[in-house]
Amino acid sequence: MADPRGFLKVRQRELPQNRPVALRLRDFRDVHEHRDAHSPFLPEQAARCMDCGIPFCHQGCPLGNIIPEWNDLVRQGQWEDAIERLHATNNFPEFTGRVCPAPCEDSCVLGINQPPVTIKNIEVEIIDEAFRRGFVTPQVPQRFSGKTVAVVGSGPAGLAAAQQLSRVGHTVAVFERDDAIGGLLRYGIPDFKLEKEHIERRIEQMRAEGTRFRAGVEIGRDISWSDLRDRYNAVVIATGATVPRDLPLPGRDLDGVHFAMDYLVPANRLSAGLEVAEPIDAAGKHVIVIGGGDTGSDCVGTALRQGAASVTNLAIGRRLPDERPETEPWPTTPRLFEVSTSHEEGGEREFLASTVEFVGNDEGQLTALRVATTEYLPDGRRVPTPGTERDLPADLVLIALGFTGPETRGAADGLDLPVTNRRTFARNAGYATQTPGVFVAGDAGRGQSLIVWAIAEGRAAAAAVDKYLRGETELPAPIPADAVALRA
Ligand SMILES: Cc1cc2nc3c(=O)[nH]c(=O)nc-3n(C[C@H](O)[C@H](O)[C@H](O)COP(=O)(O)OP(=O)(O)OC[C@H]3O[C@@H](n4cnc5c(N)ncnc54)[C@H](O)[C@@H]3O)c2cc1C
Ligand code: SF4
């Protein structure tokens, strides 16, 4: 039972300090300071949780994390019980506790008239402390089912599905076309947000539980989709949404205009100490990042660390409000102006900036980006306002406009999988495609999303696969396919 007066005694919401900007720009390491879990800081913050009658944070979290229970266990210093409660709903709190946008905090009841409980920070401290104290051990199945499952894609959706299915005794192989496991966690998200040791230690646990990993194998090229289906009793497609949204404007072919991922992936490989043939280097360049989401902000942080002469982040829309507007009341997740740790580090941000043209010289080299002020038409469309064009000097432009959906080539042919009008693999509410034994989880099914949704989908798809293979399942299924949060 939580302390019902805790939030009155500790009114201040406090988070650990991040490393000073000047220091963190010198490396790609985690921007957060390492914390001392023995200080009273965390139990005090956890004590602000009121254990309210209806904990809206449960619904805010796509995983249905039982937040008040682990908050109270942290308050009492019961770390082993806390990680058990957290792992009951979340396979990988070390990922969500670091990079989840924390919709749970938008739904926290305390947030009605005080700053919400620091749920995300408490989550990461529970798992870090659990690893330190040796509480994270392999959960080897009691007996094997004799059934085999191929999981294609090793991002958070594929890993969550694989871990759940291995633990109930199926023989699971995860196929990944990259040379290392992790999906976007590995070479998409930079180390300064998520250091890769967190992936390694989780893979070690999964290996000990029996999950097999096959990195460097592309399904559709090295093994055909139909062969894979024939060789395994079930297949989970968790290939992500990797097709980037383009900006097909005049000058798009100029040297110096790239998709964000063509910039971030080599940069992340370099920071992992790997060889990269021709990385795109922002050093000394005027860099413009088009797009204001996580990918855009990761480009900003990377370009600043590489020593860019200037970094400008453009957004086509208006600057969002700092405070929750009346139209997005508690407990929904409001669309607010966000300052990521990368934005804290430098660069300029411009809003209402519509790109009109990539401008170049006779050698085909980018020299500037022509933008105009965005005008909102009555039907909601956003267009450049004629006569407001201006050129922003640029040596490197990174297009970070999100992703249109998964690569469907091969899978759609070999397995006869229809594609939705959102360009994702079609599936029913139980994650099953029209091809028996083939399931879809994560961004491949719901479109570009978040890690927390990928884990929730991977867990739920695993329950569906287990039921398909055994006729019944005890695995929890947090959400039906394509569920939307309270906020959506
Ligand atoms: C730069 C960037 C930053 C982000 N930052 C955040 C953040 O801060 N917080 C957050 O919550 N979300 C963030 N996201 C979104 C998040 O990473 C994704 O929603 C999540 O990783 C999706 O998980 P997934 O398992 O569905 O797919 P992915 O993580 O995309 O993994 C899919 C994997 O499948 C592999 N694959 C594809 N096709 C094949 C094939 N034919 N054979 C074998 N393997 C294949 C791919 O190589 C990839 O490794 C970010 C995304 C990007 C791009
Ligand atoms: S996973 Fe995300 S939404 Fe769920 S409790 Fe953790 S930070 Fe909140």
Coordinates of C-alpha atoms and ligand atoms in Angstrom, one line a residue:
M1 CA 0.0 0.0 0.0
A2 CA 1.5 3.3 -1.1
D3 CA 2.0 6.2 1.4
P4 CA -1.3 8.1 0.8
R5 CA 0.4 11.3 1.9
G6 CA 3.6 10.8 -0.1
F7 CA 2.7 13.3 -2.7
L8 CA 2.1 16.0 0.0
K9 CA 5.5 15.3 1.6
V10 CA 7.5 15.3 -1.7
R11 CA 5.9 17.9 -3.9
Q12 CA 8.9 18.4 -6.2
R13 CA 9.2 16.2 -9.3
E14 CA 12.9 15.6 -9.7
L15 CA 15.0 13.9 -12.3
P16 CA 18.7 13.1 -12.3
Q17 CA 20.9 15.6 -14.0
N18 CA 22.1 15.0 -17.5
R19 CA 25.8 15.3 -18.3
P20 CA 26.8 18.9 -19.1
V21 CA 26.3 19.7 -22.8
A22 CA 29.9 20.7 -23.4
L23 CA 31.1 17.3 -22.1
R24 CA 28.6 15.2 -23.8
L25 CA 29.2 16.8 -27.2
R26 CA 32.7 15.4 -27.0
D27 CA 31.5 11.8 -27.2
F28 CA 28.6 9.6 -28.2
R29 CA 28.1 8.1 -24.7
D30 CA 24.8 8.2 -22.8
V31 CA 23.8 11.8 -22.1
H32 CA 22.5 10.8 -18.7
E33 CA 24.6 10.8 -15.6
H34 CA 25.1 7.5 -13.9
R35 CA 23.0 7.5 -10.8
D36 CA 23.5 6.3 -7.3
A37 CA 20.6 3.9 -6.6
H38 CA 21.4 4.0 -2.9
S39 CA 20.5 7.6 -2.4
P40 CA 17.0 8.5 -1.0
F41 CA 16.2 10.3 -4.2
L42 CA 14.4 7.5 -6.0
P43 CA 12.3 6.1 -3.1
E44 CA 11.2 9.7 -2.4
Q45 CA 10.2 10.2 -6.0
A46 CA 8.4 6.8 -6.0
A47 CA 6.6 7.9 -2.8
R48 CA 4.8 10.6 -4.8
C49 CA 2.7 7.8 -6.5
M50 CA -0.7 7.9 -4.7
D51 CA -1.8 4.3 -5.6
C52 CA -5.0 6.0 -6.8
G53 CA -8.2 4.1 -7.1
I54 CA -8.2 4.1 -10.9
P55 CA -4.5 4.3 -12.1
F56 CA -4.9 5.9 -15.5
C57 CA -1.2 5.3 -16.1
H58 CA -2.0 1.7 -16.8
Q59 CA -4.0 2.7 -19.8
G60 CA -1.5 5.3 -20.8
C61 CA 1.1 2.6 -21.1
P62 CA 0.6 0.4 -24.2
L63 CA 2.2 -2.5 -22.2
G64 CA -0.3 -2.0 -19.3
N65 CA 2.7 -1.7 -16.9
I66 CA 1.4 -2.0 -13.3
I67 CA 3.1 1.2 -12.3
P68 CA 1.7 1.9 -8.8
E69 CA 2.9 -1.5 -7.6
W70 CA 6.5 -1.1 -8.6
N71 CA 6.5 2.5 -7.5
D72 CA 5.6 1.3 -4.0
L73 CA 8.1 -1.5 -4.0
V74 CA 10.8 1.0 -4.9
R75 CA 9.6 3.3 -2.1
Q76 CA 10.2 0.4 0.3
G77 CA 13.5 -0.6 -1.3
Q78 CA 12.2 -4.0 -2.5
W79 CA 14.1 -4.1 -5.7
E80 CA 13.7 -7.8 -6.5
D81 CA 9.9 -7.7 -6.2
A82 CA 9.9 -4.4 -8.2
I83 CA 11.7 -6.0 -11.2
E84 CA 9.4 -9.0 -11.0
R85 CA 6.3 -6.8 -11.3
L86 CA 7.9 -4.7 -14.1
H87 CA 9.0 -7.8 -16.1
A88 CA 5.6 -9.3 -15.7
T89 CA 4.4 -6.8 -18.4
N90 CA 7.6 -5.5 -20.1
N91 CA 10.3 -7.7 -21.5
F92 CA 12.8 -4.8 -22.0
P93 CA 12.4 -2.0 -19.5
E94 CA 16.0 -1.0 -20.1
F95 CA 14.9 0.2 -23.6
T96 CA 11.6 1.9 -22.7
G97 CA 13.0 3.3 -19.5
R98 CA 15.5 5.2 -21.6
V99 CA 13.7 6.2 -24.8
C100 CA 10.0 5.8 -24.3
P101 CA 8.1 9.2 -24.6
A102 CA 6.2 8.0 -21.5
P103 CA 2.6 8.5 -22.3
C104 CA 2.0 7.0 -18.9
E105 CA 3.2 10.2 -17.3
D106 CA 0.6 12.2 -19.3
S107 CA -2.1 10.0 -17.7
C108 CA -0.8 10.1 -14.2
V109 CA -3.6 11.3 -11.8
L110 CA -1.1 13.4 -9.9
G111 CA -0.6 15.3 -13.1
I112 CA -4.0 16.9 -12.8
N113 CA -2.7 19.5 -10.3
Q114 CA 1.0 18.6 -9.8
P115 CA 3.9 17.5 -12.0
P116 CA 3.4 13.7 -12.7
V117 CA 5.4 11.0 -11.0
T118 CA 8.7 10.3 -12.7
I119 CA 7.5 6.9 -13.9
K120 CA 10.0 6.4 -16.8
N121 CA 13.0 7.3 -14.6
I122 CA 11.9 4.9 -11.9
E123 CA 11.4 2.2 -14.5
V124 CA 15.0 2.5 -15.8
E125 CA 16.4 2.5 -12.3
I126 CA 14.5 -0.7 -11.4
I127 CA 16.0 -2.6 -14.3
D128 CA 19.5 -1.2 -14.0
E129 CA 19.5 -2.1 -10.3
A130 CA 18.2 -5.5 -11.1
F131 CA 21.0 -6.2 -13.5
R132 CA 23.5 -4.8 -10.9
R133 CA 22.2 -7.1 -8.2
G134 CA 22.0 -10.2 -10.5
F135 CA 18.2 -10.5 -10.5
V136 CA 17.9 -10.8 -14.3
T137 CA 18.5 -14.5 -14.9
P138 CA 17.5 -16.7 -17.8
Q139 CA 14.0 -18.2 -17.6
V140 CA 14.6 -21.6 -19.2
P141 CA 11.4 -23.4 -20.2
Q142 CA 10.4 -26.5 -18.1
R143 CA 9.8 -28.6 -21.3
F144 CA 9.9 -28.2 -25.0
S145 CA 6.9 -28.2 -27.3
G146 CA 8.7 -29.6 -30.3
K147 CA 7.3 -26.7 -32.4
T148 CA 9.5 -24.3 -34.2
V149 CA 9.0 -20.5 -34.9
A150 CA 11.0 -18.2 -37.2
V151 CA 11.0 -14.6 -36.2
V152 CA 12.1 -12.3 -39.0
G153 CA 13.5 -9.0 -37.7
S154 CA 15.3 -8.5 -34.4
G155 CA 13.9 -5.1 -33.3
P156 CA 11.9 -4.8 -30.1
A157 CA 8.9 -6.5 -31.6
G158 CA 10.8 -9.5 -32.9
L159 CA 12.8 -9.8 -29.6
A160 CA 9.7 -9.6 -27.4
A161 CA 7.9 -12.2 -29.5
A162 CA 11.0 -14.5 -29.5
Q163 CA 11.5 -14.2 -25.7
Q164 CA 7.9 -15.0 -24.9
L165 CA 7.8 -18.0 -27.3
S166 CA 11.1 -19.4 -26.1
R167 CA 10.0 -19.2 -22.5
V168 CA 7.0 -21.4 -23.2
G169 CA 9.1 -24.1 -24.8
H170 CA 9.0 -23.4 -28.6
T171 CA 12.3 -23.5 -30.5
V172 CA 12.7 -20.0 -31.8
A173 CA 15.2 -18.6 -34.4
V174 CA 15.5 -14.9 -35.0
F175 CA 16.6 -13.9 -38.5
E176 CA 18.2 -10.5 -38.9
R177 CA 19.7 -9.1 -42.2
D178 CA 22.0 -6.7 -40.4
D179 CA 25.2 -8.0 -39.0
A180 CA 24.0 -7.5 -35.4
I181 CA 20.8 -8.0 -33.5
G182 CA 18.6 -5.2 -32.3
G183 CA 16.7 -3.6 -35.2
L184 CA 16.5 0.2 -35.0
L185 CA 17.8 0.0 -31.4
R186 CA 21.2 -1.2 -32.9
Y187 CA 22.1 1.1 -35.8
G188 CA 19.1 3.5 -35.8
I189 CA 19.1 5.1 -32.4
P190 CA 22.4 6.6 -31.4
D191 CA 24.4 5.6 -28.3
F192 CA 23.8 8.9 -26.7
K193 CA 20.2 7.8 -26.3
L194 CA 20.7 4.1 -25.9
E195 CA 24.1 2.5 -25.4
K196 CA 24.4 -0.9 -27.0
E197 CA 25.5 -2.8 -23.9
H198 CA 21.9 -2.8 -22.9
I199 CA 21.1 -4.9 -26.0
E200 CA 24.0 -7.2 -25.5
R201 CA 23.1 -8.2 -22.0
R202 CA 19.5 -8.9 -22.9
I203 CA 20.6 -11.0 -25.9
E204 CA 22.9 -13.0 -23.6
Q205 CA 19.9 -13.7 -21.4
M206 CA 17.8 -14.7 -24.4
R207 CA 20.5 -17.0 -25.7
A208 CA 20.7 -18.8 -22.4
E209 CA 16.9 -19.2 -22.5
G210 CA 17.3 -21.0 -25.9
T211 CA 16.5 -18.4 -28.5
R212 CA 18.8 -18.7 -31.5
F213 CA 20.0 -15.7 -33.4
R214 CA 20.9 -15.7 -37.1
A215 CA 22.4 -12.3 -37.9
G216 CA 23.4 -11.5 -41.5
V217 CA 20.5 -13.5 -43.0
E218 CA 18.0 -11.7 -45.2
I219 CA 14.7 -13.5 -45.7
G220 CA 13.7 -13.1 -49.3
R221 CA 17.3 -13.1 -50.4
D222 CA 19.3 -15.8 -48.5
I223 CA 16.2 -17.9 -47.7
S224 CA 12.9 -17.5 -49.6
W225 CA 9.8 -16.6 -47.6
S226 CA 8.0 -19.7 -48.8
D227 CA 10.9 -21.9 -47.8
L228 CA 10.9 -20.3 -44.4
R229 CA 7.2 -21.0 -44.0
D230 CA 7.7 -24.6 -45.0
R231 CA 10.6 -25.1 -42.6
Y232 CA 9.0 -23.7 -39.4
N233 CA 5.7 -24.3 -37.8
A234 CA 5.0 -20.6 -37.6
V235 CA 6.6 -17.3 -38.8
V236 CA 6.4 -13.9 -37.2
I237 CA 7.2 -11.0 -39.5
A238 CA 8.7 -8.2 -37.4
T239 CA 10.6 -6.5 -40.2
G240 CA 9.9 -2.9 -39.1
A241 CA 8.8 0.0 -41.3
T242 CA 12.0 0.9 -43.1
V243 CA 10.9 2.6 -46.4
P244 CA 11.7 6.3 -45.9
R245 CA 9.3 9.1 -46.9
D246 CA 10.9 11.1 -49.7
L247 CA 10.7 14.8 -50.7
P248 CA 10.6 14.6 -54.5
L249 CA 11.3 18.3 -55.2
P250 CA 13.6 19.9 -57.7
G251 CA 17.3 19.3 -56.8
R252 CA 16.6 16.1 -54.9
D253 CA 19.5 14.4 -56.7
L254 CA 22.1 16.9 -55.7
D255 CA 25.2 15.7 -53.8
G256 CA 24.6 16.5 -50.2
V257 CA 20.9 15.5 -50.0
H258 CA 20.4 12.3 -48.1
F259 CA 17.8 10.3 -46.2
A260 CA 18.3 10.5 -42.4
M261 CA 19.0 6.8 -42.1
D262 CA 21.7 6.9 -44.7
Y263 CA 23.4 9.3 -42.4
L264 CA 22.6 7.8 -39.0
V265 CA 23.3 4.2 -39.7
P266 CA 27.0 4.7 -40.8
A267 CA 27.5 7.2 -37.9
N268 CA 26.2 4.7 -35.4
R269 CA 28.3 1.9 -36.9
L270 CA 31.4 4.2 -36.6
S271 CA 30.6 4.9 -32.9
A272 CA 30.4 1.1 -32.5
G273 CA 34.0 0.9 -33.7
L274 CA 33.0 -0.7 -37.1
E275 CA 34.5 0.2 -40.5
V276 CA 32.4 2.3 -42.8
A277 CA 33.4 2.8 -46.4
E278 CA 32.1 6.3 -47.0
P279 CA 30.3 7.7 -44.0
I280 CA 28.5 11.1 -44.5
D281 CA 30.4 13.5 -42.2
A282 CA 28.8 16.7 -41.0
A283 CA 32.1 18.2 -39.8
G284 CA 32.5 21.8 -40.8
K285 CA 29.2 21.7 -42.8
H286 CA 26.0 23.7 -42.7
V287 CA 23.5 21.0 -41.9
I288 CA 19.7 21.2 -42.3
V289 CA 17.5 18.5 -40.9
I290 CA 14.0 18.4 -42.4
G291 CA 11.6 16.8 -40.0
G292 CA 11.0 17.3 -36.3
G293 CA 10.6 13.8 -34.9
D294 CA 12.9 11.4 -33.1
T295 CA 14.9 10.7 -36.3
G296 CA 15.4 14.4 -37.0
S297 CA 16.5 15.0 -33.4
D298 CA 18.9 12.1 -33.5
C299 CA 20.4 13.7 -36.7
V300 CA 20.8 17.0 -34.8
G301 CA 22.7 15.4 -31.9
T302 CA 24.9 13.4 -34.3
A303 CA 25.7 16.4 -36.5
L304 CA 26.6 18.5 -33.4
R305 CA 28.9 15.7 -32.2
Q306 CA 30.6 15.5 -35.6
G307 CA 31.4 19.3 -35.4
A308 CA 28.9 20.7 -37.9
A309 CA 29.4 24.5 -38.6
S310 CA 25.7 25.0 -38.1
V311 CA 22.6 22.7 -37.6
T312 CA 19.1 23.9 -38.4
N313 CA 16.1 21.7 -37.8
L314 CA 13.0 22.6 -39.9
A315 CA 9.4 21.7 -39.2
I316 CA 6.6 22.3 -41.7
G317 CA 4.0 22.9 -39.0
R318 CA 3.5 25.5 -36.2
R319 CA 5.5 25.4 -33.0
L320 CA 3.4 23.3 -30.6
P321 CA 2.2 24.8 -27.3
D322 CA 4.3 24.4 -24.1
E323 CA 1.2 23.7 -21.9
R324 CA -1.6 21.2 -22.4
P325 CA -4.3 22.9 -24.5
E326 CA -8.0 22.6 -23.5
T327 CA -8.7 20.5 -26.5
E328 CA -6.3 17.8 -25.3
P329 CA -7.3 17.4 -21.6
W330 CA -5.9 15.0 -19.1
P331 CA -5.6 11.9 -19.3
T332 CA -4.9 12.1 -23.1
T333 CA -1.3 12.6 -24.3
P334 CA -1.2 16.2 -25.6
R335 CA 0.9 17.2 -28.6
L336 CA 3.4 19.6 -26.9
F337 CA 6.5 21.4 -27.9
E338 CA 9.3 19.0 -27.1
V339 CA 13.0 19.8 -26.4
S340 CA 15.0 16.6 -26.8
T341 CA 18.4 16.2 -25.3
S342 CA 19.8 16.8 -28.8
H343 CA 17.9 20.1 -29.1
E344 CA 19.3 21.2 -25.7
E345 CA 22.8 20.8 -27.2
G346 CA 22.5 23.4 -29.9
G347 CA 21.3 24.2 -33.4
E348 CA 18.4 26.3 -34.5
R349 CA 14.8 25.3 -34.9
E350 CA 12.5 26.8 -37.5
F351 CA 8.8 26.2 -37.7
L352 CA 6.3 26.9 -40.6
A353 CA 9.2 26.1 -43.0
S354 CA 8.0 24.4 -46.2
T355 CA 10.8 23.2 -48.4
V356 CA 10.4 24.3 -52.0
E357 CA 13.7 23.3 -53.7
F358 CA 17.2 21.9 -53.1
V359 CA 19.5 24.5 -54.7
G360 CA 22.9 23.5 -56.2
N361 CA 25.8 24.7 -58.2
D362 CA 27.0 23.6 -61.7
E363 CA 29.0 20.7 -60.2
G364 CA 25.8 19.2 -58.9
Q365 CA 26.7 20.0 -55.3
L366 CA 24.0 21.3 -52.9
T367 CA 24.5 24.9 -51.8
A368 CA 21.2 25.9 -50.2
L369 CA 17.7 24.9 -49.3
R370 CA 14.9 27.1 -50.6
V371 CA 12.1 27.3 -48.1
A372 CA 8.9 29.3 -47.8
T373 CA 6.5 30.1 -45.0
T374 CA 3.9 27.4 -44.6
E375 CA 0.3 28.4 -45.2
Y376 CA -2.6 26.3 -43.8
L377 CA -5.4 26.0 -46.3
P378 CA -9.0 25.7 -45.1
D379 CA -9.0 22.0 -45.9
G380 CA -6.0 21.5 -43.6
R381 CA -3.4 21.1 -46.3
R382 CA -0.1 22.9 -45.7
V383 CA 1.5 24.7 -48.7
P384 CA 4.3 27.2 -49.3
T385 CA 3.1 30.8 -49.3
P386 CA 4.0 32.3 -52.7
G387 CA 6.5 35.2 -52.4
T388 CA 8.0 34.1 -49.0
E389 CA 10.8 32.0 -50.5
R390 CA 14.3 32.4 -49.0
D391 CA 17.5 30.4 -49.3
L392 CA 19.2 28.8 -46.3
P393 CA 22.8 28.0 -47.0
A394 CA 23.4 24.2 -46.8
D395 CA 26.1 21.7 -47.5
L396 CA 24.2 18.7 -46.1
V397 CA 20.4 18.2 -46.0
L398 CA 19.0 15.3 -44.1
I399 CA 15.4 14.2 -44.9
A400 CA 13.8 12.8 -41.7
L401 CA 10.2 12.7 -42.7
G402 CA 9.4 9.3 -41.3
F403 CA 8.7 6.0 -43.0
T404 CA 5.9 5.0 -45.3
G405 CA 5.8 1.4 -44.2
P406 CA 7.6 -2.0 -44.4
E407 CA 9.4 -3.4 -47.4
T408 CA 6.8 -5.7 -48.9
R409 CA 8.9 -7.1 -51.7
G410 CA 9.4 -10.9 -51.5
A411 CA 7.1 -11.4 -48.5
A412 CA 4.1 -10.3 -50.3
D413 CA 5.0 -12.5 -53.3
G414 CA 6.2 -15.6 -51.5
L415 CA 3.6 -15.7 -48.7
D416 CA 0.6 -14.1 -50.5
L417 CA 0.3 -11.3 -48.0
P418 CA -2.0 -8.5 -48.9
V419 CA -0.9 -5.0 -48.0
T420 CA -3.2 -2.4 -46.4
N421 CA -3.9 1.1 -47.7
R422 CA -1.4 2.3 -45.1
R423 CA 1.2 0.1 -46.9
T424 CA 1.6 -2.3 -43.9
F425 CA 1.1 -6.1 -43.9
A426 CA -2.6 -6.9 -43.4
R427 CA -3.5 -8.9 -40.3
N428 CA -6.5 -9.5 -38.1
A429 CA -6.9 -8.3 -34.5
G430 CA -5.1 -11.5 -33.5
Y431 CA -1.9 -10.6 -35.5
A432 CA -2.6 -13.4 -38.0
T433 CA -2.3 -12.8 -41.8
Q434 CA -4.5 -14.7 -44.3
T435 CA -1.6 -17.2 -44.7
P436 CA -2.0 -19.8 -41.9
G437 CA 0.8 -19.7 -39.4
V438 CA 2.2 -16.3 -40.5
F439 CA 1.8 -13.4 -38.0
V440 CA 2.9 -9.8 -38.1
A441 CA 4.1 -7.6 -35.2
G442 CA 5.5 -4.2 -34.6
D443 CA 6.1 -1.4 -37.2
A444 CA 5.6 -3.9 -40.1
G445 CA 2.0 -4.2 -39.0
R446 CA 1.1 -0.9 -37.4
G447 CA 3.4 1.4 -39.4
Q448 CA 6.1 3.6 -38.0
S449 CA 5.6 3.8 -34.2
L450 CA 7.4 3.5 -30.9
I451 CA 9.4 0.9 -29.0
V452 CA 6.8 0.5 -26.3
W453 CA 4.2 -0.4 -29.0
A454 CA 6.6 -2.8 -30.7
I455 CA 7.2 -4.7 -27.4
A456 CA 3.5 -4.8 -26.7
E457 CA 2.8 -6.1 -30.2
G458 CA 5.6 -8.7 -29.9
R459 CA 4.2 -10.0 -26.6
A460 CA 0.6 -10.1 -28.0
A461 CA 1.7 -11.8 -31.3
A462 CA 3.6 -14.4 -29.2
A463 CA 0.3 -15.3 -27.4
A464 CA -1.4 -15.6 -30.7
V465 CA 1.3 -17.9 -32.1
D466 CA 1.4 -20.0 -29.0
K467 CA -2.4 -20.5 -29.3
Y468 CA -2.1 -21.4 -32.9
L469 CA 0.6 -24.0 -32.2
R470 CA -0.8 -25.5 -29.0
G471 CA -4.5 -24.7 -29.2
E472 CA -4.3 -22.7 -26.0
T473 CA -2.0 -20.2 -24.3
E474 CA -1.2 -18.7 -20.9
L475 CA 0.9 -15.9 -22.4
P476 CA -0.5 -12.4 -21.8
A477 CA -1.7 -10.4 -24.8
P478 CA -1.6 -6.8 -23.8
I479 CA -3.3 -5.4 -26.9
P480 CA -5.2 -6.4 -30.0
A481 CA -3.4 -5.6 -33.3
D482 CA -3.8 -1.9 -34.3
A483 CA -5.0 -0.9 -30.8
V484 CA -4.6 2.7 -30.2
A485 CA -3.7 4.4 -26.9
L486 CA -5.9 6.6 -24.9
R487 CA -4.0 9.4 -26.4
A488 CA -4.4 8.6 -30.1
Ligands
LIG1 C1 16.4 7.2 -35.8 C2 15.2 6.7 -35.0 C3 15.0 7.1 -33.7 C4 14.0 6.6 -32.9 N1 13.8 6.9 -31.7 C5 12.8 6.4 -30.9 C6 12.7 6.8 -29.5 O1 13.5 7.6 -29.0 N2 11.7 6.2 -28.8 C7 10.8 5.3 -29.4 O2 10.0 4.8 -28.7 N3 10.9 5.0 -30.7 C8 11.9 5.5 -31.5 N4 12.0 5.1 -32.8 C9 11.0 4.2 -33.3 C10 11.4 2.7 -32.9 O3 12.8 2.5 -33.1 C11 10.6 1.7 -33.8 O4 9.2 2.0 -33.6 C12 10.9 0.3 -33.3 O5 12.2 0.0 -33.4 C13 10.1 -0.7 -34.2 O6 10.4 -2.0 -33.8 P1 10.2 -3.2 -34.7 O7 10.7 -4.4 -34.0 O8 8.8 -3.3 -35.3 O9 11.1 -3.0 -36.0 P2 12.7 -2.5 -36.2 O10 13.3 -2.0 -34.9 O11 12.7 -1.6 -37.4 O12 13.4 -3.8 -36.6 C14 13.1 -4.5 -37.8 C15 14.4 -5.3 -38.2 O13 14.0 -6.2 -39.2 C16 15.1 -6.4 -40.1 N5 14.6 -6.9 -41.4 C17 13.8 -6.3 -42.3 N6 13.6 -7.0 -43.3 C18 14.2 -8.2 -43.1 C19 14.4 -9.4 -43.8 N7 13.8 -9.6 -45.0 N8 15.1 -10.4 -43.3 C20 15.7 -10.3 -42.1 N9 15.7 -9.1 -41.4 C21 14.9 -8.1 -41.9 C22 15.7 -5.0 -40.2 O14 17.0 -5.0 -40.6 C23 15.5 -4.5 -38.7 O15 16.7 -4.8 -38.0 C24 13.1 5.7 -33.5 C25 13.2 5.3 -34.9 C26 14.3 5.8 -35.6 C27 14.4 5.4 -37.1
SF4_2 S1 6.9 1.7 -21.1 FE1 6.7 3.9 -21.5 S2 4.5 4.3 -21.2 FE2 4.9 2.3 -20.2 S3 5.5 2.8 -18.1 FE3 7.4 2.8 -19.2 S4 7.8 4.9 -19.8 FE4 5.6 4.7 -19.2

